[in-house]
Amino acid sequence: MKRVVHLGVTLMLVGLVASVCLGLTYSITRDKIAEQKKLEEAKACVEAMPGINKPEELKEDKELEKKVREHIPDVEKVFTCDRGYIIILKVKGYGGPIRMAVGIGKDGEAKGISIISHNETPGLGANVEKEEFLGQFIGKAISDPLEVGEDIQAITGATITSKAATKEVKEALEAFEEIEQAQ
Amino acid sequence: MDDGTTLWDEFKKGVITENALLKLMVGLCSALAVSNRVENGVFMGVAATFVLVCSNVLISLIRKHIPDQIRIPIYIVIIASFVTIVDLVMKAYVPAVYERLGVWIPLIVVNCMILARAEGYASKNKVAYAAVDGLGIGVGYTLVLLVMGFVRELLGTGKILLFDRTIVSLGSFNPPLIFVMFPGAFLVFGLMIALLNRYETRKKQ
């Protein structure tokens, strides 16, 4: 019995010390992590909307986010600015989630796309970041088919990535429709 | 250790004669996966080295107070804590690399290379030796990842990128993609083992 208590107490102590250390690390890095995430997003948003130069020109609209997410769960965030909307989405690609910001003008056309993060295969799916691929989406609207093989040319050797990215843009345009209807 | 081994011997042992990847062949899964880029390989190596050294030192320090029956859970808690620290720090300061390494950073917890050092070495040796052992194994691991990453990235993509800057470029060379994919990992890894073995047999003769 004494042995069991001794073992239990030892393990508990180890766990306790470990949790305290982790708690400390977390509290030190927490703000920095949040800041990095914001910075990354802000950079992508600015890239996704031509004519916008500073992140300060954008405003996150939490209520719109909630409303849109009811129908399109892949939507993460919605930013508004005087030129339209920027929608951040996350869709599963080949090697992990692909997060992107899609800028949609007031006329309902995609104005720009910027990949925030992805984990696609270097040399294949990672080409999703390239202008050659993303440029195809500019000017697309909800009335376009947005299908790989039809109006969108896939990245060589990366069909899954191409399809995921295309789906993402399509969902952003659908989200725009939702927003328009809601207002 | 009291059998006359110096700290330098211990270090060399980890880098060459008992190289975790090329000789002991432990921790291969993550090594093959992250060695597709120099940057990924180096950060993974540094992260693993940090965990190795810290857990080795701590386990060696408290080795006389750890009851035998529950030593493995204690090692795991210690290793997992250091991995979580690395995980959070990388997330905060090198988010781009962190994003790419993805699940492999938290998976350092179950990397048998680290538990093997804790159980097989740190729990039986003095602190200084345990630290050097961890450092040696870690440096050996990092070096292999560095070389593999270099060969795979250079041949597979035609250039080496470090923090979004091109360091080396092969120019208009059309890169065989296979090197950055999984088969490339096996090819390069196999060749490295062969080369090391050849070097060692030559040395013996």
mmCIF file of N, CA, C and O in Angstrom, chain A residues 3 6-8 10-11 14-15 18-19 21-22 25-26 28-29 32-33 36 40 94 97 99 116-119 121-124 130 156, chain B residues 36-37 65-70 73-74 77-78 80-82 84-85 88-89 91-96 99-102 157 177 180-181:
data_model
loop_
_atom_site.group_PDB
_atom_site.id
_atom_site.type_symbol
_atom_site.label_atom_id
_atom_site.label_comp_id
_atom_site.label_asym_id
_atom_site.label_seq_id
_atom_site.Cartn_x
_atom_site.Cartn_y
_atom_site.Cartn_z
ATOM 1 N N ARG A 3 3.814 1.505 -0.976
ATOM 2 C CA ARG A 3 4.510 1.551 -2.261
ATOM 3 C C ARG A 3 3.640 2.265 -3.310
ATOM 4 O O ARG A 3 4.118 3.128 -4.046
ATOM 5 N N HIS A 6 3.443 5.893 -2.729
ATOM 6 C CA HIS A 6 4.706 6.511 -3.110
ATOM 7 C C HIS A 6 4.785 6.728 -4.617
ATOM 8 O O HIS A 6 5.122 7.804 -5.098
ATOM 9 N N LEU A 7 4.422 5.679 -5.377
ATOM 10 C CA LEU A 7 4.453 5.781 -6.841
ATOM 11 C C LEU A 7 3.499 6.855 -7.329
ATOM 12 O O LEU A 7 3.842 7.692 -8.168
ATOM 13 N N GLY A 8 2.293 6.814 -6.775
ATOM 14 C CA GLY A 8 1.273 7.783 -7.191
ATOM 15 C C GLY A 8 1.719 9.207 -6.940
ATOM 16 O O GLY A 8 1.619 10.065 -7.815
ATOM 17 N N THR A 10 4.761 10.338 -6.558
ATOM 18 C CA THR A 10 5.874 10.704 -7.438
ATOM 19 C C THR A 10 5.368 11.142 -8.809
ATOM 20 O O THR A 10 5.745 12.187 -9.323
ATOM 21 N N LEU A 11 4.505 10.311 -9.380
ATOM 22 C CA LEU A 11 3.963 10.631 -10.704
ATOM 23 C C LEU A 11 3.229 11.965 -10.676
ATOM 24 O O LEU A 11 3.352 12.788 -11.571
ATOM 25 N N VAL A 14 5.658 14.840 -10.663
ATOM 26 C CA VAL A 14 6.231 15.047 -11.993
ATOM 27 C C VAL A 14 5.224 15.773 -12.882
ATOM 28 O O VAL A 14 5.549 16.757 -13.556
ATOM 29 N N GLY A 15 3.996 15.279 -12.838
ATOM 30 C CA GLY A 15 2.947 15.904 -13.654
ATOM 31 C C GLY A 15 2.741 17.354 -13.279
ATOM 32 O O GLY A 15 2.576 18.226 -14.133
ATOM 33 N N ALA A 18 5.566 19.524 -14.508
ATOM 34 C CA ALA A 18 5.456 19.652 -15.963
ATOM 35 C C ALA A 18 4.355 20.640 -16.335
ATOM 36 O O ALA A 18 4.548 21.505 -17.198
ATOM 37 N N SER A 19 3.216 20.539 -15.656
ATOM 38 C CA SER A 19 2.107 21.437 -16.021
ATOM 39 C C SER A 19 2.450 22.883 -15.731
ATOM 40 O O SER A 19 2.115 23.777 -16.512
ATOM 41 N N CYS A 21 5.419 24.246 -15.765
ATOM 42 C CA CYS A 21 6.350 24.711 -16.810
ATOM 43 C C CYS A 21 5.603 25.009 -18.102
ATOM 44 O O CYS A 21 5.849 26.023 -18.755
ATOM 45 N N LEU A 22 4.695 24.113 -18.471
ATOM 46 C CA LEU A 22 3.973 24.317 -19.722
ATOM 47 C C LEU A 22 3.082 25.544 -19.645
ATOM 48 O O LEU A 22 2.980 26.316 -20.591
ATOM 49 N N THR A 25 5.260 28.543 -20.190
ATOM 50 C CA THR A 25 5.616 28.714 -21.604
ATOM 51 C C THR A 25 4.430 29.236 -22.395
ATOM 52 O O THR A 25 4.558 30.127 -23.224
ATOM 53 N N TYR A 26 3.281 28.669 -22.111
ATOM 54 C CA TYR A 26 2.087 29.075 -22.853
ATOM 55 C C TYR A 26 1.793 30.550 -22.650
ATOM 56 O O TYR A 26 1.550 31.297 -23.592
ATOM 57 N N ILE A 28 3.806 32.848 -21.894
ATOM 58 C CA ILE A 28 4.813 33.708 -22.530
ATOM 59 C C ILE A 28 4.578 33.785 -24.036
ATOM 60 O O ILE A 28 4.672 34.853 -24.636
ATOM 61 N N THR A 29 4.267 32.635 -24.644
ATOM 62 C CA THR A 29 4.175 32.618 -26.110
ATOM 63 C C THR A 29 2.789 32.990 -26.637
ATOM 64 O O THR A 29 2.654 33.277 -27.815
ATOM 65 N N LYS A 32 2.384 36.314 -28.558
ATOM 66 C CA LYS A 32 3.202 36.297 -29.767
ATOM 67 C C LYS A 32 2.529 35.432 -30.844
ATOM 68 O O LYS A 32 2.518 35.791 -32.019
ATOM 69 N N ILE A 33 1.971 34.292 -30.433
ATOM 70 C CA ILE A 33 1.325 33.400 -31.391
ATOM 71 C C ILE A 33 0.122 34.082 -32.029
ATOM 72 O O ILE A 33 -0.061 34.067 -33.241
ATOM 73 N N GLN A 36 1.299 36.709 -34.471
ATOM 74 C CA GLN A 36 1.788 36.128 -35.717
ATOM 75 C C GLN A 36 0.636 35.757 -36.633
ATOM 76 O O GLN A 36 0.678 35.975 -37.830
ATOM 77 N N GLU A 40 -0.068 37.374 -40.308
ATOM 78 C CA GLU A 40 -0.140 36.528 -41.482
ATOM 79 C C GLU A 40 -1.438 36.786 -42.252
ATOM 80 O O GLU A 40 -1.443 36.944 -43.456
ATOM 81 N N TYR A 94 -4.223 18.271 -50.103
ATOM 82 C CA TYR A 94 -3.612 16.949 -50.193
ATOM 83 C C TYR A 94 -2.793 16.642 -48.941
ATOM 84 O O TYR A 94 -2.861 15.560 -48.382
ATOM 85 N N PRO A 97 -4.598 21.285 -44.405
ATOM 86 C CA PRO A 97 -5.510 22.365 -44.786
ATOM 87 C C PRO A 97 -4.820 23.432 -45.645
ATOM 88 O O PRO A 97 -3.646 23.727 -45.447
ATOM 89 N N ARG A 99 -5.247 27.298 -46.330
ATOM 90 C CA ARG A 99 -5.977 28.498 -45.894
ATOM 91 C C ARG A 99 -5.708 29.592 -46.899
ATOM 92 O O ARG A 99 -4.571 29.835 -47.275
ATOM 93 N N ILE A 116 -2.670 31.741 -47.421
ATOM 94 C CA ILE A 116 -2.088 32.068 -46.114
ATOM 95 C C ILE A 116 -1.134 30.960 -45.689
ATOM 96 O O ILE A 116 -0.010 31.204 -45.285
ATOM 97 N N SER A 117 -1.605 29.737 -45.781
ATOM 98 C CA SER A 117 -0.732 28.621 -45.436
ATOM 99 C C SER A 117 -1.229 27.369 -46.123
ATOM 100 O O SER A 117 -2.410 27.233 -46.435
ATOM 101 N N HIS A 118 -0.288 26.484 -46.379
ATOM 102 C CA HIS A 118 -0.650 25.189 -46.956
ATOM 103 C C HIS A 118 0.458 24.216 -46.623
ATOM 104 O O HIS A 118 1.524 24.612 -46.170
ATOM 105 N N ASN A 119 0.198 22.944 -46.853
ATOM 106 C CA ASN A 119 1.221 21.943 -46.594
ATOM 107 C C ASN A 119 1.255 20.959 -47.760
ATOM 108 O O ASN A 119 1.312 19.764 -47.582
ATOM 109 N N THR A 121 2.672 19.198 -51.383
ATOM 110 C CA THR A 121 3.976 18.658 -51.776
ATOM 111 C C THR A 121 4.821 19.719 -52.495
ATOM 112 O O THR A 121 4.355 20.300 -53.462
ATOM 113 N N PRO A 122 6.055 19.950 -52.025
ATOM 114 C CA PRO A 122 6.903 20.917 -52.724
ATOM 115 C C PRO A 122 7.107 20.475 -54.168
ATOM 116 O O PRO A 122 7.279 19.291 -54.432
ATOM 117 N N GLY A 123 7.060 21.416 -55.074
ATOM 118 C CA GLY A 123 7.280 21.094 -56.479
ATOM 119 C C GLY A 123 6.025 20.674 -57.215
ATOM 120 O O GLY A 123 5.957 20.741 -58.423
ATOM 121 N N LEU A 124 5.026 20.189 -56.470
ATOM 122 C CA LEU A 124 3.766 19.808 -57.125
ATOM 123 C C LEU A 124 2.636 20.684 -56.606
ATOM 124 O O LEU A 124 2.347 21.735 -57.142
ATOM 125 N N LYS A 130 1.422 29.797 -56.919
ATOM 126 C CA LYS A 130 1.923 30.537 -58.075
ATOM 127 C C LYS A 130 0.838 31.320 -58.788
ATOM 128 O O LYS A 130 -0.316 30.914 -58.856
ATOM 129 N N THR A 156 -0.124 20.726 -62.743
ATOM 130 C CA THR A 156 0.370 19.423 -63.196
ATOM 131 C C THR A 156 0.711 18.531 -62.005
ATOM 132 O O THR A 156 1.470 18.940 -61.132
ATOM 133 N N ASN B 36 12.550 17.017 -46.978
ATOM 134 C CA ASN B 36 12.339 17.453 -48.367
ATOM 135 C C ASN B 36 12.867 18.860 -48.616
ATOM 136 O O ASN B 36 12.962 19.302 -49.737
ATOM 137 N N ARG B 37 13.183 19.573 -47.548
ATOM 138 C CA ARG B 37 13.758 20.909 -47.697
ATOM 139 C C ARG B 37 14.820 21.119 -46.640
ATOM 140 O O ARG B 37 14.681 20.638 -45.517
ATOM 141 N N HIS B 65 15.938 9.173 -8.161
ATOM 142 C CA HIS B 65 14.666 9.346 -7.448
ATOM 143 C C HIS B 65 13.486 8.777 -8.218
ATOM 144 O O HIS B 65 12.363 8.827 -7.741
ATOM 145 N N ILE B 66 13.741 8.273 -9.420
ATOM 146 C CA ILE B 66 12.629 7.742 -10.208
ATOM 147 C C ILE B 66 12.415 6.276 -9.840
ATOM 148 O O ILE B 66 13.304 5.457 -10.030
ATOM 149 N N PRO B 67 11.238 5.931 -9.312
ATOM 150 C CA PRO B 67 10.963 4.521 -9.022
ATOM 151 C C PRO B 67 10.928 3.728 -10.324
ATOM 152 O O PRO B 67 10.418 4.214 -11.333
ATOM 153 N N ASP B 68 11.512 2.547 -10.263
ATOM 154 C CA ASP B 68 11.684 1.752 -11.467
ATOM 155 C C ASP B 68 10.378 1.453 -12.199
ATOM 156 O O ASP B 68 10.319 1.504 -13.422
ATOM 157 N N GLN B 69 9.322 1.131 -11.428
ATOM 158 C CA GLN B 69 8.072 0.701 -12.080
ATOM 159 C C GLN B 69 7.429 1.783 -12.925
ATOM 160 O O GLN B 69 6.710 1.487 -13.869
ATOM 161 N N ILE B 70 7.628 3.049 -12.521
ATOM 162 C CA ILE B 70 6.934 4.102 -13.266
ATOM 163 C C ILE B 70 7.917 4.975 -14.046
ATOM 164 O O ILE B 70 7.643 6.121 -14.353
ATOM 165 N N PRO B 73 6.442 6.146 -17.789
ATOM 166 C CA PRO B 73 5.515 7.291 -17.783
ATOM 167 C C PRO B 73 6.205 8.605 -17.421
ATOM 168 O O PRO B 73 5.903 9.641 -18.012
ATOM 169 N N ILE B 74 7.140 8.559 -16.489
ATOM 170 C CA ILE B 74 7.831 9.794 -16.114
ATOM 171 C C ILE B 74 8.650 10.320 -17.293
ATOM 172 O O ILE B 74 8.611 11.508 -17.608
ATOM 173 N N VAL B 77 6.321 11.932 -19.765
ATOM 174 C CA VAL B 77 5.834 13.250 -19.329
ATOM 175 C C VAL B 77 6.919 14.306 -19.546
ATOM 176 O O VAL B 77 6.656 15.395 -20.062
ATOM 177 N N ILE B 78 8.145 13.957 -19.182
ATOM 178 C CA ILE B 78 9.244 14.919 -19.337
ATOM 179 C C ILE B 78 9.457 15.251 -20.815
ATOM 180 O O ILE B 78 9.525 16.420 -21.207
ATOM 181 N N ALA B 80 7.385 14.847 -23.328
ATOM 182 C CA ALA B 80 6.218 15.542 -23.892
ATOM 183 C C ALA B 80 6.221 17.015 -23.499
ATOM 184 O O ALA B 80 5.863 17.879 -24.296
ATOM 185 N N SER B 81 6.645 17.315 -22.267
ATOM 186 C CA SER B 81 6.671 18.711 -21.836
ATOM 187 C C SER B 81 7.647 19.515 -22.684
ATOM 188 O O SER B 81 7.325 20.606 -23.149
ATOM 189 N N PHE B 82 8.849 18.966 -22.889
ATOM 190 C CA PHE B 82 9.826 19.697 -23.700
ATOM 191 C C PHE B 82 9.340 19.860 -25.132
ATOM 192 O O PHE B 82 9.537 20.904 -25.749
ATOM 193 N N THR B 84 6.268 20.088 -26.112
ATOM 194 C CA THR B 84 5.239 21.127 -26.140
ATOM 195 C C THR B 84 5.864 22.515 -26.067
ATOM 196 O O THR B 84 5.403 23.444 -26.728
ATOM 197 N N ILE B 85 6.929 22.640 -25.277
ATOM 198 C CA ILE B 85 7.619 23.932 -25.207
ATOM 199 C C ILE B 85 8.163 24.308 -26.587
ATOM 200 O O ILE B 85 7.946 25.417 -27.081
ATOM 201 N N LEU B 88 5.300 25.333 -28.930
ATOM 202 C CA LEU B 88 4.772 26.684 -28.706
ATOM 203 C C LEU B 88 5.760 27.753 -29.168
ATOM 204 O O LEU B 88 5.382 28.738 -29.798
ATOM 205 N N VAL B 89 7.037 27.525 -28.858
ATOM 206 C CA VAL B 89 8.040 28.531 -29.221
ATOM 207 C C VAL B 89 8.147 28.658 -30.740
ATOM 208 O O VAL B 89 8.203 29.756 -31.287
ATOM 209 N N LYS B 91 5.856 27.958 -32.921
ATOM 210 C CA LYS B 91 4.618 28.566 -33.397
ATOM 211 C C LYS B 91 4.702 30.086 -33.266
ATOM 212 O O LYS B 91 4.214 30.829 -34.103
ATOM 213 N N ALA B 92 5.347 30.540 -32.185
ATOM 214 C CA ALA B 92 5.400 31.975 -31.921
ATOM 215 C C ALA B 92 6.464 32.672 -32.751
ATOM 216 O O ALA B 92 6.274 33.810 -33.166
ATOM 217 N N TYR B 93 7.588 32.013 -32.993
ATOM 218 C CA TYR B 93 8.696 32.739 -33.619
ATOM 219 C C TYR B 93 9.025 32.329 -35.053
ATOM 220 O O TYR B 93 9.580 33.129 -35.796
ATOM 221 N N VAL B 94 8.743 31.097 -35.449
ATOM 222 C CA VAL B 94 8.970 30.725 -36.853
ATOM 223 C C VAL B 94 7.699 30.082 -37.426
ATOM 224 O O VAL B 94 7.694 28.918 -37.795
ATOM 225 N N PRO B 95 6.618 30.866 -37.507
ATOM 226 C CA PRO B 95 5.321 30.297 -37.881
ATOM 227 C C PRO B 95 5.317 29.627 -39.254
ATOM 228 O O PRO B 95 4.639 28.624 -39.438
ATOM 229 N N ALA B 96 6.098 30.160 -40.196
ATOM 230 C CA ALA B 96 6.068 29.579 -41.544
ATOM 231 C C ALA B 96 6.628 28.160 -41.534
ATOM 232 O O ALA B 96 6.039 27.246 -42.095
ATOM 233 N N GLU B 99 4.326 25.776 -39.630
ATOM 234 C CA GLU B 99 3.186 25.389 -40.456
ATOM 235 C C GLU B 99 3.566 24.227 -41.372
ATOM 236 O O GLU B 99 2.808 23.289 -41.543
ATOM 237 N N ARG B 100 4.774 24.290 -41.930
ATOM 238 C CA ARG B 100 5.188 23.257 -42.865
ATOM 239 C C ARG B 100 5.543 21.957 -42.150
ATOM 240 O O ARG B 100 5.259 20.873 -42.631
ATOM 241 N N LEU B 101 6.179 22.048 -41.007
ATOM 242 C CA LEU B 101 6.541 20.824 -40.295
ATOM 243 C C LEU B 101 5.303 20.150 -39.728
ATOM 244 O O LEU B 101 5.269 18.948 -39.531
ATOM 245 N N GLY B 102 4.292 20.949 -39.464
ATOM 246 C CA GLY B 102 2.987 20.427 -39.077
ATOM 247 C C GLY B 102 3.037 19.434 -37.941
ATOM 248 O O GLY B 102 3.621 19.691 -36.887
ATOM 249 N N THR B 157 13.783 20.444 -56.762
ATOM 250 C CA THR B 157 13.155 21.716 -57.141
ATOM 251 C C THR B 157 14.117 22.626 -57.905
ATOM 252 O O THR B 157 13.719 23.676 -58.382
ATOM 253 N N LEU B 177 11.119 15.730 -60.070
ATOM 254 C CA LEU B 177 10.309 15.927 -58.867
ATOM 255 C C LEU B 177 10.422 14.805 -57.851
ATOM 256 O O LEU B 177 10.197 15.006 -56.664
ATOM 257 N N VAL B 180 11.794 15.266 -54.200
ATOM 258 C CA VAL B 180 11.116 15.878 -53.054
ATOM 259 C C VAL B 180 9.950 15.025 -52.576
ATOM 260 O O VAL B 180 9.350 15.292 -51.549
ATOM 261 N N MET B 181 9.630 13.984 -53.333
ATOM 262 C CA MET B 181 8.532 13.112 -52.919
ATOM 263 C C MET B 181 9.103 11.946 -52.098
ATOM 264 O O MET B 181 10.297 11.825 -51.917
#
